Tab-separated table of C-alpha atoms in Angstrom:
chain	number	residue	atom	x	y	z
P	94	MET	CA	-17.431	8.468	-24.197
P	95	THR	CA	-14.776	6.069	-25.522
P	96	VAL	CA	-14.112	2.467	-24.578
P	97	ARG	CA	-10.996	0.332	-25.193
P	98	SER	CA	-10.644	-3.305	-24.166
P	99	SER	CA	-8.047	-5.883	-23.168
P	100	LEU	CA	-8.950	-9.584	-22.857
P	101	PHE	CA	-6.983	-12.045	-20.765
P	102	THR	CA	-7.727	-15.727	-21.104
P	103	GLY	CA	-5.678	-18.822	-21.857
P	104	ALA	CA	-2.704	-18.787	-19.503
P	105	MET	CA	-4.653	-16.526	-17.200
P	106	GLY	CA	-7.747	-18.721	-17.304
P	107	LEU	CA	-7.404	-19.452	-13.601
P	108	CYS	CA	-7.642	-15.738	-12.861
P	109	ALA	CA	-10.849	-15.521	-14.862
P	110	LEU	CA	-12.169	-18.669	-13.220
P	111	LEU	CA	-11.562	-17.429	-9.683
P	112	ALA	CA	-12.856	-13.990	-10.543
P	113	ALA	CA	-16.032	-15.447	-11.985
P	114	PHE	CA	-16.612	-17.569	-8.884
P	115	ALA	CA	-16.038	-14.544	-6.667
P	116	LEU	CA	-18.553	-12.589	-8.682
P	117	GLY	CA	-21.115	-15.351	-8.325
P	118	ALA	CA	-20.805	-17.440	-11.496
P	119	THR	CA	-21.524	-21.176	-11.539
P	120	PRO	CA	-18.584	-23.525	-12.248
P	121	ALA	CA	-19.768	-24.190	-15.788
P	122	ALA	CA	-20.156	-20.519	-16.555
P	123	ALA	CA	-16.826	-19.724	-14.956
P	124	GLN	CA	-14.890	-22.154	-17.119
P	125	GLY	CA	-16.118	-20.469	-20.272
P	126	SER	CA	-15.824	-16.954	-19.004
P	127	LYS	CA	-13.535	-14.239	-20.227
P	128	MET	CA	-12.541	-11.336	-18.045
P	129	LYS	CA	-12.471	-8.217	-20.160
P	130	ILE	CA	-10.760	-5.030	-19.002
P	131	GLN	CA	-12.230	-1.988	-20.710
P	132	GLU	CA	-10.789	1.505	-20.588
P	133	VAL	CA	-13.731	3.897	-20.344
P	134	THR	CA	-13.501	7.650	-20.868
P	135	SER	CA	-16.377	9.754	-19.555
P	136	PRO	CA	-17.913	12.669	-21.489
P	137	GLY	CA	-15.893	14.931	-19.170
P	138	GLY	CA	-12.622	13.146	-19.947
P	139	ILE	CA	-12.256	11.034	-16.776
P	140	LYS	CA	-10.733	7.602	-17.456
P	141	ALA	CA	-11.348	4.318	-15.641
P	142	TRP	CA	-10.699	0.621	-16.133
P	143	LEU	CA	-13.829	-1.516	-15.990
P	144	VAL	CA	-14.522	-5.227	-15.598
P	145	GLU	CA	-18.228	-5.876	-16.112
P	146	SER	CA	-19.974	-8.703	-14.237
P	147	HIS	CA	-23.755	-8.821	-14.024
P	148	VAL	CA	-24.021	-12.031	-11.983
P	149	ASN	CA	-24.498	-10.158	-8.695
P	150	PRO	CA	-26.048	-6.674	-8.257
P	151	LEU	CA	-22.856	-5.220	-6.776
P	152	ILE	CA	-20.335	-2.585	-7.836
P	153	ALA	CA	-16.823	-2.139	-6.402
P	154	ILE	CA	-14.863	1.026	-7.175
P	155	ARG	CA	-11.268	1.774	-6.229
P	156	PHE	CA	-9.711	5.139	-6.928
P	157	ALA	CA	-6.620	7.085	-5.981
P	158	PHE	CA	-5.325	10.635	-6.027
P	159	VAL	CA	-1.571	10.973	-6.414
P	160	GLY	CA	-0.177	12.753	-3.376
P	161	GLY	CA	-0.864	10.890	-0.160
P	162	ALA	CA	0.992	11.758	3.013
P	163	SER	CA	3.906	13.184	1.025
P	164	GLN	CA	1.662	16.225	0.476
P	165	ASP	CA	1.217	16.962	4.186
P	166	ALA	CA	2.017	20.634	4.762
P	167	PRO	CA	5.182	21.470	6.761
P	168	GLY	CA	4.530	20.948	10.454
P	169	LYS	CA	1.217	19.198	9.669
P	170	ASP	CA	2.318	15.561	9.744
P	171	GLY	CA	-0.781	13.365	9.669
P	172	GLN	CA	-2.795	15.875	7.624
P	173	ALA	CA	-3.745	13.333	4.944
P	174	TYR	CA	-4.454	10.675	7.579
P	175	PHE	CA	-6.705	13.098	9.458
P	176	VAL	CA	-8.611	13.794	6.229
P	177	THR	CA	-9.281	10.077	5.697
P	178	SER	CA	-10.824	9.839	9.164
P	179	MET	CA	-13.166	12.766	8.459
P	180	MET	CA	-14.597	11.874	5.060
P	181	ASP	CA	-17.868	10.474	6.438
P	182	GLU	CA	-18.271	13.192	9.070
P	183	GLY	CA	-20.643	15.361	7.076
P	184	ALA	CA	-20.763	17.058	3.668
P	185	GLY	CA	-22.875	19.714	2.029
P	186	GLU	CA	-26.147	20.114	3.934
P	187	LEU	CA	-25.622	16.869	5.881
P	188	ASP	CA	-23.928	16.942	9.270
P	189	ALA	CA	-22.043	13.888	10.550
P	190	SER	CA	-25.115	12.106	11.937
P	191	ALA	CA	-27.241	12.716	8.857
P	192	PHE	CA	-24.429	11.667	6.520
P	193	GLN	CA	-23.778	8.406	8.378
P	194	GLU	CA	-27.483	7.619	8.590
P	195	ARG	CA	-27.664	8.042	4.819
P	196	GLU	CA	-24.724	5.663	4.392
P	197	GLN	CA	-26.468	3.025	6.487
P	198	ALA	CA	-29.757	3.425	4.647
P	199	LEU	CA	-27.980	2.868	1.321
P	200	ALA	CA	-26.073	-0.207	2.605
P	201	MET	CA	-22.910	1.234	1.082
P	202	ARG	CA	-19.241	1.276	2.007
P	203	MET	CA	-17.016	4.336	1.610
P	204	GLU	CA	-13.447	4.279	2.898
P	205	PHE	CA	-10.339	6.414	2.437
P	206	ASP	CA	-6.757	5.549	3.248
P	207	ALA	CA	-3.577	7.645	3.143
P	208	GLY	CA	-0.451	6.033	1.729
P	209	ARG	CA	2.881	7.732	1.303
P	210	ASP	CA	2.309	8.503	-2.376
P	211	VAL	CA	-1.450	8.182	-2.915
P	212	MET	CA	-4.774	8.916	-1.263
P	213	LEU	CA	-6.881	5.783	-1.773
P	214	GLY	CA	-10.663	5.560	-1.984
P	215	ASN	CA	-12.999	2.570	-1.845
P	216	ILE	CA	-16.709	2.444	-2.724
P	217	GLN	CA	-18.940	-0.626	-2.617
P	218	THR	CA	-22.647	-0.455	-3.406
P	219	LEU	CA	-25.670	-2.351	-4.597
P	220	SER	CA	-26.185	-1.467	-8.246
P	221	GLU	CA	-29.781	-0.375	-7.598
P	222	ASN	CA	-28.475	2.306	-5.204
P	223	LYS	CA	-25.582	3.482	-7.351
P	224	ASP	CA	-26.952	6.903	-8.320
P	225	GLU	CA	-27.691	7.888	-4.720
P	226	VAL	CA	-24.394	6.438	-3.506
P	227	PHE	CA	-22.408	8.248	-6.183
P	228	ASP	CA	-24.114	11.527	-5.245
P	229	LEU	CA	-23.214	11.020	-1.577
P	230	VAL	CA	-19.580	10.208	-2.353
P	231	ARG	CA	-19.380	13.185	-4.718
P	232	LEU	CA	-20.630	15.389	-1.903
P	233	ALA	CA	-18.060	13.972	0.519
P	234	MET	CA	-15.166	14.713	-1.837
P	235	SER	CA	-16.275	18.075	-3.204
P	236	LYS	CA	-18.055	19.617	-0.179
P	237	PRO	CA	-16.712	18.094	3.040
P	238	ARG	CA	-17.765	20.013	6.147
P	239	PHE	CA	-15.010	19.245	8.675
P	240	ASP	CA	-17.203	20.652	11.453
P	241	GLU	CA	-15.445	21.474	14.714
P	242	ASP	CA	-17.417	19.038	16.869
P	243	ALA	CA	-16.686	16.143	14.514
P	244	LEU	CA	-13.075	17.266	14.150
P	245	GLU	CA	-12.483	17.250	17.905
P	246	ARG	CA	-14.108	13.849	18.305
P	247	VAL	CA	-11.972	12.341	15.532
P	248	ARG	CA	-8.869	14.120	16.815
P	249	ALA	CA	-9.346	12.419	20.186
P	250	GLN	CA	-9.601	9.043	18.452
P	251	ILE	CA	-6.407	9.625	16.472
P	252	LEU	CA	-4.511	10.786	19.549
P	253	ALA	CA	-5.638	7.668	21.422
P	254	GLY	CA	-4.341	5.552	18.569
P	255	LEU	CA	-0.992	7.354	18.580
P	256	LYS	CA	-0.730	6.813	22.324
P	257	PHE	CA	-1.282	3.106	21.780
P	258	ASP	CA	1.355	3.058	19.012
P	259	GLU	CA	3.936	4.513	21.402
P	260	ASN	CA	3.862	1.183	23.262
P	261	ASP	CA	3.916	-1.051	20.193
P	262	PRO	CA	7.522	-2.149	19.549
P	263	GLU	CA	7.028	-2.907	15.861
P	264	THR	CA	5.477	0.503	15.159
P	265	VAL	CA	8.192	2.314	17.118
P	266	ALA	CA	10.925	0.390	15.270
P	267	SER	CA	9.344	1.185	11.905
P	268	LEU	CA	8.984	4.909	12.612
P	269	ALA	CA	12.566	5.104	13.852
P	270	TRP	CA	13.812	3.259	10.766
P	271	ASP	CA	11.987	5.655	8.452
P	272	ARG	CA	13.554	8.597	10.251
P	273	LEU	CA	17.072	7.159	9.911
P	274	ALA	CA	16.576	6.157	6.277
P	275	PHE	CA	14.803	9.253	4.984
P	276	HIS	CA	15.802	12.052	7.377
P	277	ASP	CA	13.998	15.279	6.374
P	278	HIS	CA	12.336	13.776	3.294
P	279	PRO	CA	8.513	13.422	3.534
P	280	TYR	CA	8.974	9.634	3.756
P	281	GLY	CA	10.798	10.176	7.040
P	282	ARG	CA	7.703	11.684	8.649
P	283	PRO	CA	4.990	9.529	10.260
P	284	VAL	CA	1.919	9.037	8.054
P	285	LYS	CA	-0.344	9.184	11.120
P	286	GLY	CA	1.416	12.285	12.440
P	287	THR	CA	2.583	12.914	15.979
P	288	MET	CA	0.762	13.902	19.151
P	289	ALA	CA	1.885	17.506	18.604
P	290	SER	CA	1.105	17.721	14.881
P	291	ILE	CA	-2.367	16.154	15.197
P	292	ALA	CA	-3.168	18.477	18.094
P	293	ALA	CA	-2.315	21.466	15.879
P	294	ILE	CA	-4.283	20.537	12.739
P	295	THR	CA	-7.345	22.699	12.075
P	296	SER	CA	-10.430	22.416	9.917
P	297	GLU	CA	-8.797	24.861	7.522
P	298	ASP	CA	-5.817	22.516	7.193
P	299	LEU	CA	-8.121	19.662	6.181
P	300	HIS	CA	-9.912	21.812	3.604
P	301	ASP	CA	-6.530	22.937	2.268
P	302	TYR	CA	-5.377	19.351	1.757
P	303	VAL	CA	-8.558	18.349	-0.080
P	304	ARG	CA	-8.348	21.462	-2.273
P	305	ARG	CA	-4.752	20.731	-3.284
P	306	VAL	CA	-4.930	16.934	-3.739
P	307	PHE	CA	-8.469	15.906	-4.716
P	308	ALA	CA	-8.355	16.789	-8.407
P	309	ARG	CA	-9.068	15.092	-11.721
P	310	ASP	CA	-5.601	15.381	-13.282
P	311	LYS	CA	-4.074	12.982	-10.726
P	312	LEU	CA	-7.052	10.613	-10.473
P	313	VAL	CA	-6.900	6.860	-11.186
P	314	VAL	CA	-10.072	4.703	-11.140
P	315	SER	CA	-10.963	1.016	-11.446
P	316	VAL	CA	-14.496	-0.423	-11.419
P	317	VAL	CA	-15.716	-4.018	-11.184
P	318	GLY	CA	-19.280	-5.293	-11.176
P	319	ASP	CA	-22.831	-4.699	-12.319
P	320	ILE	CA	-22.407	-1.614	-14.471
P	321	THR	CA	-21.911	-1.252	-18.221
P	322	ALA	CA	-19.353	0.904	-19.985
P	323	GLU	CA	-22.185	3.094	-21.249
P	324	GLU	CA	-23.451	3.602	-17.695
P	325	LEU	CA	-19.987	4.118	-16.209
P	326	GLY	CA	-19.057	7.076	-18.410
P	327	PRO	CA	-21.701	9.468	-17.004
P	328	ALA	CA	-21.235	7.930	-13.540
P	329	LEU	CA	-17.569	8.954	-13.523
P	330	ASP	CA	-18.582	12.562	-14.157
P	331	GLN	CA	-21.264	12.233	-11.482
P	332	LEU	CA	-18.666	11.031	-8.961
P	333	PHE	CA	-15.668	13.158	-9.805
P	334	GLY	CA	-16.846	15.909	-12.149
P	335	ASP	CA	-17.201	18.531	-9.393
P	336	LEU	CA	-13.536	18.218	-8.399
P	337	PRO	CA	-10.991	20.777	-9.616
P	338	GLU	CA	-9.430	19.996	-12.969
P	339	ARG	CA	-5.866	20.370	-11.706
P	340	SER	CA	-4.185	19.567	-8.405
P	341	GLU	CA	-1.685	21.799	-6.620
P	342	LEU	CA	0.890	19.242	-5.553
P	343	VAL	CA	4.197	20.172	-4.011
P	344	GLN	CA	7.078	18.551	-5.875
P	345	VAL	CA	8.568	15.683	-3.883
P	346	ALA	CA	12.329	15.211	-4.174
P	347	GLU	CA	13.890	11.835	-4.851
P	348	ALA	CA	14.805	10.103	-1.595
P	349	ARG	CA	18.247	8.548	-1.445
P	350	PRO	CA	18.422	6.404	1.683
P	351	PRO	CA	22.013	6.281	2.926
P	352	LEU	CA	23.861	3.053	3.499
P	353	GLY	CA	24.896	2.145	7.031
P	354	PRO	CA	25.973	0.486	9.059
P	355	THR	CA	23.718	2.403	11.424
P	356	ARG	CA	22.159	0.931	14.531
P	357	GLU	CA	19.819	2.586	17.001
P	358	VAL	CA	18.353	0.972	20.113
P	359	ILE	CA	15.203	2.326	21.742
P	360	ILE	CA	14.678	0.984	25.233
P	361	MET	CA	11.203	-0.379	25.960
P	362	ASP	CA	10.390	-2.628	28.914
P	363	VAL	CA	9.118	-5.654	26.980
P	364	PRO	CA	10.243	-9.304	27.096
P	365	GLN	CA	10.796	-9.502	23.340
P	366	SER	CA	12.698	-7.093	21.122
P	367	VAL	CA	11.739	-6.120	17.604
P	368	ALA	CA	14.397	-5.197	15.041
P	369	GLN	CA	13.856	-3.613	11.646
P	370	PHE	CA	16.700	-3.691	9.147
P	371	GLY	CA	17.226	-2.646	5.570
P	372	HIS	CA	18.623	-0.168	3.091
P	373	ARG	CA	17.984	1.246	-0.372
P	374	GLY	CA	15.944	-0.864	-2.785
P	375	ILE	CA	15.045	-1.127	-6.483
P	376	ALA	CA	12.416	1.067	-8.136
P	377	ARG	CA	9.258	-0.424	-9.653
P	378	ASP	CA	10.127	0.795	-13.154
P	379	ASP	CA	13.655	-0.643	-12.967
P	380	ASP	CA	14.317	-3.508	-15.395
P	381	ASP	CA	15.608	-5.548	-12.446
P	382	PHE	CA	12.498	-5.165	-10.281
P	383	ILE	CA	10.849	-8.494	-11.158
P	384	ALA	CA	14.102	-10.337	-10.459
P	385	ALA	CA	14.406	-8.439	-7.167
P	386	TYR	CA	10.799	-9.419	-6.354
P	387	VAL	CA	11.602	-13.096	-6.886
P	388	LEU	CA	14.810	-12.706	-4.871
P	389	ASN	CA	12.915	-11.135	-1.976
P	390	TYR	CA	10.549	-14.112	-1.898
P	391	ILE	CA	13.586	-16.335	-1.469
P	392	ILE	CA	15.117	-14.070	1.196
P	393	GLY	CA	12.189	-13.367	3.491
P	394	GLY	CA	8.985	-12.855	1.523
P	395	GLY	CA	8.069	-16.508	1.232
P	396	GLY	CA	7.068	-17.267	4.813
P	397	PHE	CA	8.255	-20.703	5.887
P	398	SER	CA	9.808	-21.197	2.436
P	399	SER	CA	12.188	-18.261	2.853
P	400	ARG	CA	15.881	-18.460	3.638
P	401	LEU	CA	15.665	-16.218	6.704
P	402	MET	CA	12.811	-18.201	8.240
P	403	GLU	CA	14.728	-21.419	7.672
P	404	GLU	CA	17.968	-20.153	9.194
P	405	VAL	CA	16.653	-17.968	12.018
P	406	ARG	CA	13.591	-19.893	13.177
P	407	GLU	CA	13.644	-23.454	11.895
P	408	LYS	CA	17.323	-24.271	12.391
P	409	ARG	CA	18.099	-22.147	15.452
P	410	GLY	CA	14.771	-21.336	17.109
P	411	LEU	CA	15.809	-17.713	17.561
P	412	ALA	CA	12.589	-16.007	16.486
P	413	TYR	CA	8.929	-16.662	15.899
P	414	SER	CA	8.799	-14.450	12.814
P	415	VAL	CA	11.275	-12.951	10.382
P	416	TYR	CA	10.448	-11.511	6.979
P	417	SER	CA	11.476	-9.005	4.329
P	418	ASN	CA	9.728	-6.776	1.803
P	419	LEU	CA	10.447	-4.505	-1.128
P	420	TYR	CA	8.802	-1.077	-0.906
P	421	PRO	CA	9.096	0.645	-4.293
P	422	TYR	CA	7.845	4.069	-3.241
P	423	GLN	CA	7.457	6.523	-6.102
P	424	HIS	CA	10.348	8.683	-4.918
P	425	GLY	CA	12.668	6.184	-3.257
P	426	ALA	CA	12.616	2.393	-3.021
P	427	VAL	CA	13.776	0.432	0.024
P	428	PHE	CA	14.409	-3.176	1.039
P	429	VAL	CA	13.232	-3.725	4.624
P	430	GLY	CA	13.102	-6.714	6.952
P	431	ASN	CA	11.822	-7.376	10.456
P	432	VAL	CA	12.583	-9.881	13.186
P	433	ALA	CA	11.024	-10.359	16.641
P	434	THR	CA	12.999	-12.310	19.210
P	435	LYS	CA	13.705	-12.580	22.920
P	436	ASN	CA	15.991	-9.877	24.300
P	437	GLU	CA	18.855	-12.321	24.795
P	438	ALA	CA	18.844	-13.403	21.131
P	439	VAL	CA	18.751	-10.062	19.301
P	440	GLY	CA	22.446	-9.957	18.491
P	441	GLN	CA	22.602	-13.575	17.356
P	442	SER	CA	19.485	-13.176	15.188
P	443	LEU	CA	20.867	-10.111	13.437
P	444	THR	CA	24.199	-11.851	12.880
P	445	VAL	CA	22.472	-14.831	11.252
P	446	ILE	CA	20.417	-12.481	9.066
P	447	GLN	CA	23.499	-10.534	8.013
P	448	ASP	CA	25.406	-13.722	7.213
P	449	GLU	CA	22.579	-15.057	5.048
P	450	LEU	CA	22.299	-11.784	3.129
P	451	LEU	CA	26.054	-11.790	2.564
P	452	ARG	CA	25.883	-15.410	1.391
P	453	LEU	CA	23.046	-14.678	-1.036
P	454	ALA	CA	24.878	-11.650	-2.422
P	455	ALA	CA	28.009	-13.688	-2.978
P	456	GLN	CA	26.571	-17.017	-4.145
P	457	GLY	CA	22.910	-16.516	-5.015
P	458	PRO	CA	20.216	-19.059	-4.067
P	459	SER	CA	20.030	-22.703	-5.073
P	460	ASP	CA	18.282	-23.841	-8.241
P	461	GLU	CA	15.642	-25.456	-6.063
P	462	GLU	CA	14.967	-22.178	-4.225
P	463	LEU	CA	14.595	-20.273	-7.489
P	464	ASP	CA	12.298	-22.883	-9.054
P	465	SER	CA	10.160	-23.019	-5.918
P	466	ALA	CA	9.867	-19.219	-5.762
P	467	LYS	CA	8.806	-18.894	-9.384
P	468	SER	CA	6.328	-21.760	-9.071
P	469	TYR	CA	4.661	-20.216	-6.036
P	470	LEU	CA	4.602	-16.640	-7.359
P	471	THR	CA	3.035	-17.630	-10.677
P	472	GLY	CA	0.578	-20.093	-9.139
P	473	ALA	CA	-0.576	-17.748	-6.388
P	474	TYR	CA	-1.091	-14.757	-8.679
P	475	ALA	CA	-4.639	-15.819	-9.539
P	476	LEU	CA	-5.597	-15.615	-5.855
P	477	ARG	CA	-5.279	-11.833	-6.086
P	478	PHE	CA	-8.438	-11.853	-8.238
P	479	GLU	CA	-10.751	-13.807	-5.969
P	480	SER	CA	-13.387	-11.093	-5.421
P	481	SER	CA	-14.696	-7.987	-7.163
P	482	SER	CA	-12.970	-5.810	-4.567
P	483	SER	CA	-9.618	-7.541	-4.963
P	484	ILE	CA	-9.861	-7.334	-8.754
P	485	ALA	CA	-10.572	-3.606	-8.518
P	486	SER	CA	-7.630	-3.159	-6.169
P	487	GLN	CA	-5.259	-5.027	-8.490
P	488	LEU	CA	-6.373	-2.985	-11.487
P	489	LEU	CA	-5.920	0.221	-9.525
P	490	TRP	CA	-2.317	-0.538	-8.561
P	491	ILE	CA	-1.473	-1.624	-12.099
P	492	GLN	CA	-2.595	1.842	-13.184
P	493	ILE	CA	-0.812	3.650	-10.347
P	494	GLU	CA	2.425	1.877	-11.240
P	495	ASP	CA	1.820	2.481	-14.969
P	496	LEU	CA	2.303	-1.159	-15.927
P	497	GLY	CA	-0.159	-1.187	-18.831
P	498	ILE	CA	-3.650	-2.588	-19.357
P	499	ASP	CA	-2.157	-5.897	-20.592
P	500	TYR	CA	0.068	-6.403	-17.518
P	501	ILE	CA	-2.047	-9.255	-16.135
P	502	THR	CA	-1.451	-11.273	-19.309
P	503	LYS	CA	2.313	-10.637	-19.115
P	504	ARG	CA	3.037	-10.820	-15.423
P	505	ASN	CA	3.564	-14.565	-14.961
P	506	ALA	CA	5.754	-14.738	-18.058
P	507	LEU	CA	7.934	-11.984	-16.586
P	508	VAL	CA	8.407	-14.039	-13.423
P	509	GLU	CA	9.074	-17.234	-15.376
P	510	ALA	CA	11.719	-15.446	-17.450
P	511	VAL	CA	13.890	-14.665	-14.406
P	512	THR	CA	17.092	-16.715	-14.619
P	513	MET	CA	19.714	-17.657	-12.066
P	514	ASP	CA	22.079	-15.189	-13.727
P	515	ASP	CA	19.445	-12.448	-13.200
P	516	ILE	CA	19.033	-13.395	-9.529
P	517	LYS	CA	22.775	-13.431	-8.864
P	518	ARG	CA	23.268	-10.094	-10.604
P	519	VAL	CA	20.419	-8.468	-8.683
P	520	ALA	CA	21.536	-10.007	-5.386
P	521	LYS	CA	24.952	-8.363	-5.786
P	522	ARG	CA	23.273	-5.095	-6.741
P	523	LEU	CA	20.584	-5.050	-4.032
P	524	LEU	CA	22.067	-6.641	-0.939
P	525	ALA	CA	24.537	-4.671	1.179
P	526	ALA	CA	24.399	-6.746	4.355
P	527	ASP	CA	27.340	-4.993	6.005
P	528	GLN	CA	25.692	-1.605	5.473
P	529	LEU	CA	22.264	-2.126	7.023
P	530	ILE	CA	20.244	0.536	8.807
P	531	THR	CA	18.875	-1.227	11.909
P	532	THR	CA	16.509	-0.125	14.659
P	533	ILE	CA	15.883	-2.236	17.753
P	534	VAL	CA	13.064	-1.707	20.237
P	535	GLY	CA	13.093	-3.598	23.527
P	536	LYS	CA	15.763	-4.427	26.113
P	537	PRO	CA	18.446	-6.220	24.113
P	538	VAL	CA	21.286	-7.669	26.138
P	539	GLU	CA	24.001	-6.477	23.754
P	540	PRO	CA	25.362	-2.969	24.374
P	541	ALA	CA	24.490	-0.447	21.687
P	542	GLU	CA	23.630	3.162	21.145
P	543	ILE	CA	20.505	3.726	23.254
P	544	ILE	CA	17.741	6.254	22.621
P	545	PRO	CA	15.105	6.459	25.406
P	546	THR	CA	11.509	5.748	24.380
P	547	GLY	CA	9.717	8.914	23.302
P	548	ALA	CA	12.913	10.759	22.346
P	549	PRO	CA	12.312	13.463	19.747
P	550	GLY	CA	13.131	12.813	16.136
């Protein structure tokens, strides 16, 4: 077993302080604490990042397998999502009831979640129960049962959720936007699947997904809490050592979202319409990403501090909420925004949004907006490390995005280094306000291309 370390203190002292409080330290102890990130390699070659804290007898583990919903088999949309809902429904000799009773007896938490690019796992346990918990999780990943009775029960739950989503304007707008932006690419397919695809998925399909995706070569792990590096090495092999050495992932093509203008209206009998708008974005490994991140805070990521909230809600009272996000998916980044407004104000809201994006692309923000954005983003960063679980999650995504074990020490300096020239350059590069892809769900007054609710595609 090998161990490498990275310390962050000094400028990141607030992170360490908040982390220490979250992990149960007293104020005096917290002020003198150092949060040390260690890279641990198990005897079997499995790597993990570890932050030790022995204040409370708790361990939080986050892990991910590269793949996610992009690895759903053709015609099996929702395959990964279905797997996540079945992971505590029996494994090995334990049927669903016995497995869940064992979970409760151990006072543990085990959760799985399917993203577009990764399958995420979450374990939380008392340190005294760690060996039994790790054995149970190992069993769930390496020998899931996917029994027919459990499968049908979970299938019914998923179908009920999909039925509910059909009447949720924001979900419908998002799914339609993905379809327009990504077409036949895996990102254009619904992560949760469709009524037809979920109805067709079999136990064999679930086993096939686990066999192809749950493997050690595409595994990323972070651990925080009451466990030493010497203990973690063998524990990693205990948890993941039974998994195949290599995955069988299907290569995912690069997505190239087209530019609009494209507008689609889906009629739904609701008093308020929801619109989603956006276009191509900037990749996470692009040199301009941090500047784009700061710019997005100014545009619509900063809540009441954002330009869109100020212009759409505060000045004109057109909408209760309006926001924007950057989604740097591994195979195609997008810039996406959302606004919810009364049916009579959809057109005016979208016009205001388009005008502000055009203005930002042409002129950039004010000095005050840039200074405020950087001040908030650097000051709030420490709040991402307020508990053992949140620390583990942050470390996991730093690994997934390959930012380096020292990223936490560098991150605020990267934000501070963004200049007005950077913002203006990136605004011209990112924002194409006259070429937005827009989906509207509701009964907008303005005439537009109309697609009835529930239309295929």
